[in-house]
Short mmCIF file of C-alpha atoms and ligand atoms in Angstrom, two decimals:
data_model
loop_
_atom_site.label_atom_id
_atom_site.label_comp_id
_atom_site.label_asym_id
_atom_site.label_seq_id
_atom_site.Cartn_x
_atom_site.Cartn_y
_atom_site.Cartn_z
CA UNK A 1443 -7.99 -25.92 -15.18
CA UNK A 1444 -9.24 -24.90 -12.06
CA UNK A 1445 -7.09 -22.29 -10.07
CA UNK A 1446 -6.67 -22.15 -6.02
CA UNK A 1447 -6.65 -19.04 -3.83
CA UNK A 1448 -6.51 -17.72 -0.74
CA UNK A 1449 -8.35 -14.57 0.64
CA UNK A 1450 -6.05 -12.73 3.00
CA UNK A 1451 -7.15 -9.04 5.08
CA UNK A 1452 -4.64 -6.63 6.20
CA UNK A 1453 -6.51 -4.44 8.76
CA UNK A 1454 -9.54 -4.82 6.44
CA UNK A 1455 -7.46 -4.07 2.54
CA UNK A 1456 -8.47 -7.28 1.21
CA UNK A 1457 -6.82 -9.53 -1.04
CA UNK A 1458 -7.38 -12.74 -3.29
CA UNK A 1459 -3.75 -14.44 -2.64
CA UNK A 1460 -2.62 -17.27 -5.87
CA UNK A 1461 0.30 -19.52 -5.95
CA UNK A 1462 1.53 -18.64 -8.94
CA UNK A 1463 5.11 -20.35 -8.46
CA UNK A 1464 4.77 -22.71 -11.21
CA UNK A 1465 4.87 -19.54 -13.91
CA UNK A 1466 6.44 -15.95 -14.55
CA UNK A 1467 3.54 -14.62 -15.98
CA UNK A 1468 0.05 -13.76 -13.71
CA UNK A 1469 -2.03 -16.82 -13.90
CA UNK A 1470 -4.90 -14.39 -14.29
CA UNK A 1471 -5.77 -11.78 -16.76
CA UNK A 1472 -6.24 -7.65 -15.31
CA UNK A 1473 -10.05 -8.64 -16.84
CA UNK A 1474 -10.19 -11.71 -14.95
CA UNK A 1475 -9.20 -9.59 -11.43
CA UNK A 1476 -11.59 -6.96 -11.93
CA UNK A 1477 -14.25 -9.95 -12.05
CA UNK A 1478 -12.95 -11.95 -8.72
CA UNK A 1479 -12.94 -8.66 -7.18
CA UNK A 1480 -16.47 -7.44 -7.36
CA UNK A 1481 -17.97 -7.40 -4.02
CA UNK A 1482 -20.68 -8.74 -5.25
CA UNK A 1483 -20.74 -10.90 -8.23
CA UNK A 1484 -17.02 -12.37 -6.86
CA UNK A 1485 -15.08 -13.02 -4.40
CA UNK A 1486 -14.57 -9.51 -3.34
CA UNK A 1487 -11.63 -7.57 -2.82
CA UNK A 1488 -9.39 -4.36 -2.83
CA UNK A 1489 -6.95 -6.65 -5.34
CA UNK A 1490 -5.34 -9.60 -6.58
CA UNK A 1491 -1.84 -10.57 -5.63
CA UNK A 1492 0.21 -13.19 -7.68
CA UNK A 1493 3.31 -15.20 -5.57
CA UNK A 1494 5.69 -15.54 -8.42
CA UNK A 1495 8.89 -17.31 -8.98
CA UNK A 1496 12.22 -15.02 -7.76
CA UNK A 1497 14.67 -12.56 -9.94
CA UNK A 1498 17.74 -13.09 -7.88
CA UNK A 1499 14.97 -12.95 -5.14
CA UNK A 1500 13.14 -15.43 -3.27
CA UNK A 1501 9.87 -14.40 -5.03
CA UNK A 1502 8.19 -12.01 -7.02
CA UNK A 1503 4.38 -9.98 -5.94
CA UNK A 1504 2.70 -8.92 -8.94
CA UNK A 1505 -0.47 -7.03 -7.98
CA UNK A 1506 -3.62 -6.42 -9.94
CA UNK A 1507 -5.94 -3.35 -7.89
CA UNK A 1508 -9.70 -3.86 -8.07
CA UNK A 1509 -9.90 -1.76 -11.08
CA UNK A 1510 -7.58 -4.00 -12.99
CA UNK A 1511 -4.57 -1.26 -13.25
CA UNK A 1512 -0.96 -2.66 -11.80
CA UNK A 1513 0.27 -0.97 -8.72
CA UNK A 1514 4.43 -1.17 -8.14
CA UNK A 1515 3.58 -2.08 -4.33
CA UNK A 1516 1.75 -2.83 -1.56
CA UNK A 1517 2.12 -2.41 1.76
CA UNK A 1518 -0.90 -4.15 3.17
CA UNK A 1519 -0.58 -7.09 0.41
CA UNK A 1520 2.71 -8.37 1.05
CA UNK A 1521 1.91 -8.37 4.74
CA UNK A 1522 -0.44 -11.17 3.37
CA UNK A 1523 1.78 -12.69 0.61
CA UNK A 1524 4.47 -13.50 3.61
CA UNK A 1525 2.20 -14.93 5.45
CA UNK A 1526 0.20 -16.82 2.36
CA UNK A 1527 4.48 -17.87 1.03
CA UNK A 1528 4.88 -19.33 5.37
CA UNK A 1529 1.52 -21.22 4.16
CA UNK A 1530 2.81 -22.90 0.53
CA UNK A 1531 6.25 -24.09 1.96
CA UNK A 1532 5.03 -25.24 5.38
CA UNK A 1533 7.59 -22.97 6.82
CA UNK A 1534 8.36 -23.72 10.61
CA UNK A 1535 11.26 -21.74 11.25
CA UNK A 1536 9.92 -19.42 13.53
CA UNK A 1537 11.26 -16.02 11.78
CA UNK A 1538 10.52 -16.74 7.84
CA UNK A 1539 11.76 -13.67 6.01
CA UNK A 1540 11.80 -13.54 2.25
CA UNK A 1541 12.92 -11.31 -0.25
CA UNK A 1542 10.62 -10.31 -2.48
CA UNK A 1543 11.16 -8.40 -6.17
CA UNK A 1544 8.43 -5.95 -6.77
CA UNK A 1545 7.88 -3.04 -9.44
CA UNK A 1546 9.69 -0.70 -6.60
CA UNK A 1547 12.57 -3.00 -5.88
CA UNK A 1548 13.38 -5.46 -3.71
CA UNK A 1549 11.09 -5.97 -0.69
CA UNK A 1550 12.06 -7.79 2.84
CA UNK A 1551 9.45 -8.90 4.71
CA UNK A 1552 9.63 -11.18 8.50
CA UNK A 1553 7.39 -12.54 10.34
CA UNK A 1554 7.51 -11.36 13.72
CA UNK A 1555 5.19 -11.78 17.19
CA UNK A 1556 2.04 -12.62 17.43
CA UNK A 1557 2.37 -13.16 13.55
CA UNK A 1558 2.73 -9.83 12.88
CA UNK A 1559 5.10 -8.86 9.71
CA UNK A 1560 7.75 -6.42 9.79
CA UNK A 1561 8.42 -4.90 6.18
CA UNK A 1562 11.39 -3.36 5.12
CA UNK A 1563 9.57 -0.91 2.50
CA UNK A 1564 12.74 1.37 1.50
CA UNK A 1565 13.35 4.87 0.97
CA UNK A 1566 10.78 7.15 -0.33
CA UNK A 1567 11.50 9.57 -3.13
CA UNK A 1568 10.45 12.71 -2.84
CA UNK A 1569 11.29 14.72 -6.03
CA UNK A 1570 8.46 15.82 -8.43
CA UNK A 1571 9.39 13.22 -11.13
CA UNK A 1572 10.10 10.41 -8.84
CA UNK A 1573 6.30 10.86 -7.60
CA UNK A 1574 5.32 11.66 -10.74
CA UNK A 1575 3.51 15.10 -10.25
CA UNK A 1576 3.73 18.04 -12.30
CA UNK A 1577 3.18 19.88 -8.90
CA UNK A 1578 7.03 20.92 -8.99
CA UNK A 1579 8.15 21.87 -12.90
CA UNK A 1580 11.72 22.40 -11.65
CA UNK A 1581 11.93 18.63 -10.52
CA UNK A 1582 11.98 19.98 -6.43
CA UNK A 1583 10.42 17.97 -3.50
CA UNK A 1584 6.37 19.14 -3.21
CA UNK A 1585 6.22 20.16 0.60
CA UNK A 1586 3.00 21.90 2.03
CA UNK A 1587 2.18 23.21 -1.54
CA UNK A 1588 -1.14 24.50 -2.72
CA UNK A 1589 -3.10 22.17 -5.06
CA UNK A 1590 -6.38 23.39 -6.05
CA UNK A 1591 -9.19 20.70 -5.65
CA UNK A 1592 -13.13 20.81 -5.99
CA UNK A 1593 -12.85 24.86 -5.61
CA UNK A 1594 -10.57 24.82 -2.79
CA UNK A 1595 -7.19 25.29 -2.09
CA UNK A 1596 -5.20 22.05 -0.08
CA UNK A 1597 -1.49 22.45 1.08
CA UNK A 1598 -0.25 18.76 -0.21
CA UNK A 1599 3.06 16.72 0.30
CA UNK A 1600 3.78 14.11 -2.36
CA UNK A 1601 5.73 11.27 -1.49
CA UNK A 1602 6.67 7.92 -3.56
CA UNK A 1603 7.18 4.69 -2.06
CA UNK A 1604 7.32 2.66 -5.24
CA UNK A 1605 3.57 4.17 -5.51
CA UNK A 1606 2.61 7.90 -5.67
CA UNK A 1607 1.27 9.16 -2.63
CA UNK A 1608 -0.63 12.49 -2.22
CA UNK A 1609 -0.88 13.87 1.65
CA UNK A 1610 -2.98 16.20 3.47
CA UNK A 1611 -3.12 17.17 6.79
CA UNK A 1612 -6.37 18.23 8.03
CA UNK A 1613 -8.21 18.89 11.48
CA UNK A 1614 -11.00 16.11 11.74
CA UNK A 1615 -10.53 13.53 9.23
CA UNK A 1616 -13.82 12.13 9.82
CA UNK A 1617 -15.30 15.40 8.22
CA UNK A 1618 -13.07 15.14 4.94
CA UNK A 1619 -15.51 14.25 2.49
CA UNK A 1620 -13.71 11.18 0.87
CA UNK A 1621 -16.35 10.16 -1.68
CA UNK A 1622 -16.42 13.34 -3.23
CA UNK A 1623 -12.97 14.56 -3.44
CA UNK A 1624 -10.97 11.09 -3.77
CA UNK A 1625 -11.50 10.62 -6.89
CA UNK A 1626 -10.95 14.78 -8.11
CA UNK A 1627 -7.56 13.87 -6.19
CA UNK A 1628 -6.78 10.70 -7.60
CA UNK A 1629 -7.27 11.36 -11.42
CA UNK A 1630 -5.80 15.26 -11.28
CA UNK A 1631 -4.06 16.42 -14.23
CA UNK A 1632 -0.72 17.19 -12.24
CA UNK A 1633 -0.64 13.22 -11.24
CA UNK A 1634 0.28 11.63 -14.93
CA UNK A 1635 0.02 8.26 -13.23
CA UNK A 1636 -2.60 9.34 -10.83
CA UNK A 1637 -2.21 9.21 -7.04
CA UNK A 1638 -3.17 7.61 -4.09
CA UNK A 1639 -4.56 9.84 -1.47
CA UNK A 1640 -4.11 9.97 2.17
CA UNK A 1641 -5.84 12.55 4.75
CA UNK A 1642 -4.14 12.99 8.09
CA UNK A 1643 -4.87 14.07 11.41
CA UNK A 1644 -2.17 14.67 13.96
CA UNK A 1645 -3.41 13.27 17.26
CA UNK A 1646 -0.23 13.01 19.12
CA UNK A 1647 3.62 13.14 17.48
CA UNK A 1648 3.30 9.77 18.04
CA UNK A 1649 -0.13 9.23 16.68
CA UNK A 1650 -1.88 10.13 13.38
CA UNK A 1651 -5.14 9.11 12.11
CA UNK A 1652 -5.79 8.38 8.18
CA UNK A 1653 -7.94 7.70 5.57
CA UNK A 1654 -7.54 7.27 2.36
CA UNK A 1655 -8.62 7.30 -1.12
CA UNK A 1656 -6.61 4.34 -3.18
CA UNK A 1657 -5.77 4.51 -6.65
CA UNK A 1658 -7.52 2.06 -8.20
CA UNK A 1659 -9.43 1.18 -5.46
CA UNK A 1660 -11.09 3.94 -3.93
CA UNK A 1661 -11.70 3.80 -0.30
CA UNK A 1662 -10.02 1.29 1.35
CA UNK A 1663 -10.17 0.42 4.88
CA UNK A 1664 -6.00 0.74 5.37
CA UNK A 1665 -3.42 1.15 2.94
CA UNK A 1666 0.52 0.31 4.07
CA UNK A 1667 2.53 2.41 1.56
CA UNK A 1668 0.09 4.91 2.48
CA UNK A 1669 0.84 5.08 6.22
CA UNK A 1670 4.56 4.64 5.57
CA UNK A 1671 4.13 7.97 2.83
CA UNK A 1672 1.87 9.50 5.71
CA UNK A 1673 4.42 9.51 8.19
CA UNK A 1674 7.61 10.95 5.87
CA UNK A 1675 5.49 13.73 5.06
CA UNK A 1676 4.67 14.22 8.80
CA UNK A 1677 8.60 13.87 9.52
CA UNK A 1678 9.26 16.42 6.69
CA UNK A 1679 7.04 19.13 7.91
CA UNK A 1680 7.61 19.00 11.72
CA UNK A 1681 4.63 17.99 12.49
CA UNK A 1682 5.61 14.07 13.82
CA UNK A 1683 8.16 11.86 15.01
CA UNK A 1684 9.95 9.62 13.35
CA UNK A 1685 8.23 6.43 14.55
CA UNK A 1686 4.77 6.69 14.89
CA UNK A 1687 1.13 4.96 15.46
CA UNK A 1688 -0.79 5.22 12.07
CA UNK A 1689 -5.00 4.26 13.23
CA UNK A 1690 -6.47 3.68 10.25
CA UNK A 1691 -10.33 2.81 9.78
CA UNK A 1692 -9.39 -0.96 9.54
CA UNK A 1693 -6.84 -1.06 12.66
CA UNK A 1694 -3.40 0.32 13.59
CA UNK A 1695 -0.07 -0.19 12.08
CA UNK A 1696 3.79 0.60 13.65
CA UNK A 1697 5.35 2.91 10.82
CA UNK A 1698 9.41 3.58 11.70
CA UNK A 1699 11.36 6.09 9.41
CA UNK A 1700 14.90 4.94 10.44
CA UNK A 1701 17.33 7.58 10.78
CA UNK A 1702 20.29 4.97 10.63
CA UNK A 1703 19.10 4.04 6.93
CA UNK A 1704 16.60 6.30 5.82
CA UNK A 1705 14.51 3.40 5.15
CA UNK A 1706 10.98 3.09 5.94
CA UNK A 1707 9.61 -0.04 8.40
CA UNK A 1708 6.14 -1.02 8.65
CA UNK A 1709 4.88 -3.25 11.09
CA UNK A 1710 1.13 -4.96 11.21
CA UNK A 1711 -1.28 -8.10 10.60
CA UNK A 1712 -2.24 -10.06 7.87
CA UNK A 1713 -4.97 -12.66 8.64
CA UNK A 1714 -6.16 -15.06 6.75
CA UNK A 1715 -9.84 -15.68 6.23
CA UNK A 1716 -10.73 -18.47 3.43
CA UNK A 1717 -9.46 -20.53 0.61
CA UNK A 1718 -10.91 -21.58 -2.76
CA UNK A 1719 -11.44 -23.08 -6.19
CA UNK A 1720 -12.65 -20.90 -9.28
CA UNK A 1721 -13.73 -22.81 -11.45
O1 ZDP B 763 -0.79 2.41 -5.82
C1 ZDP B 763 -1.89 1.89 -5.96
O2 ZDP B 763 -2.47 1.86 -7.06
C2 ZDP B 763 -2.56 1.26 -4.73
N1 ZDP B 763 -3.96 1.12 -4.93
C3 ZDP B 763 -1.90 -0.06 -4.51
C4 ZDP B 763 -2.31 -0.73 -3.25
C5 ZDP B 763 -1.68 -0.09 -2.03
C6 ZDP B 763 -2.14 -0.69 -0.74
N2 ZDP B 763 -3.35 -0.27 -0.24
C7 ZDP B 763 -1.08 -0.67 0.34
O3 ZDP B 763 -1.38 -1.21 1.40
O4 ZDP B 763 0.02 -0.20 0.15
C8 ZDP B 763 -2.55 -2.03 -0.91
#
């Protein structure tokens, strides 16, 4: 049986896109994703994204990261699954929008101008056990608290959107050393699940600049939930407003924390760049 696929980019987070309507269960193994991933003896990409039949939904994302672990979401990916879904069903109409069941709930997703997509990504949580950390043993929110990393002490905000998020806001974040202390982030014994870790600079209220070191992944060249996390934690400690630029090394995305529902909105590309056979 030979499988189809699509390869999809959003702002550079790759992603290996399959039609997987025709079954409820991944057509592809976590083994099988690590494979197509490799950058070199694959396809290459950050992850593999399966479009799966609805539950009392229009579809369902499964997601496989480049390491073969399951993420709940992502941002960047169903960016690209919308606009992979307008593909399949030859959608015209000009605004599709689809609802979309993920591990963090239902997901909304339109497509907007210039074939942007506007997500509806939800609320974050924000208490200890909804990230999970161990950061806060009385089951608080973790604001600006000390986490001890690589010999130094980082003031951290942790922030869920379906995924665990773990923020810091620095001076330069070209001169965080991402390689190094990713990873020491990422797989810290406070994070039971591990985290996903974002590094912030505050250009304008309006404005921050990111990067980021993925669960899963590693560095990645954007990462959506990550932005959306990035900008709560901003909002929660004064030091943004509550609709903001996020530039990250692959491009720019709109991030809105609405104060009418508390829900977070992302705005930004998906492109698509090939399609496939595997063998
Ligand atoms: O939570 C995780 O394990 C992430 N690696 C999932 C992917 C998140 C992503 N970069 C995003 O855009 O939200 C794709």
């Amino acid at each position: 049986m030979s499988i189809e696929f699509v390869k999809y980019h959003g702002l550079g987070n790759d992603f290996i896109l399959i039609d997987n309507r025709s079954s409820s269960e991944p057509l592809l193994t976590q083994k099988q994703a690590v494979k197509l991933c490799d950058r070199h003896f694959g396809i290459g990409a950050d992850g593999v994204i399966f479009a799966l039949p609805g539950q009392d939904s229009d579809y369902t994302m499964r997601i496989f990261n480049s390491d073969g672990s399951e993420p709940e979401m992502c941002g960047n990916g169903i960016r690209c699954l919308a606009q992979f879904l307008v593909g399949l069903e030859g959608d015209r109409s000009k605004i599709a929008k689809y609802r979309i069941h993920t591990l963090a709930g239902i997901i909304t997703t339109q497509i907007v101008a210039d074939g942007q997509v506007k997500v509806d990504m939800g609320m974050p949580r924000l208490l200890a056990a909804e990230i999970p950390t161990q950061l806060s043993p009385g089951n608080n929110k973790v604001i600006d608290q000390p986490l001890e990393v690589a010999g130094q002490s980082w003031s951290v905000t942790c922030v869920s959107m379906g995924n665990p998020h773990c923020i810091t806001f620095v001076e330069d974040v070209a001169a965080v050393p991402l390689e190094i202390i990713g990873p020491q982030f990422e797989h810290h014994a406070v994070f039971p699940q591990r985290t996903n870790t974002e590094f912030i600079q505050v250009v304008r209220y309006d404005y921050l600049k990111m990067r980021v070191w993925e669960r899963g992944a590693g560095a990645t060249l954007a990462c959506g939930t990550g932005a959306c996390a990035s900008l709560v934690a901003g909002v929660l400690t004064g030091r943004c407003d509550r609709i903001a630029v996020v530039e990250l090394p692959g491009g720019c995305l709109e991030i809105e924390w609405s104060d009418l529902d508390q829900k977070l909105y992302m705005t930004g590309p998906a492109q698509r760049v090939f399609a496939g056979k595997l063998p």
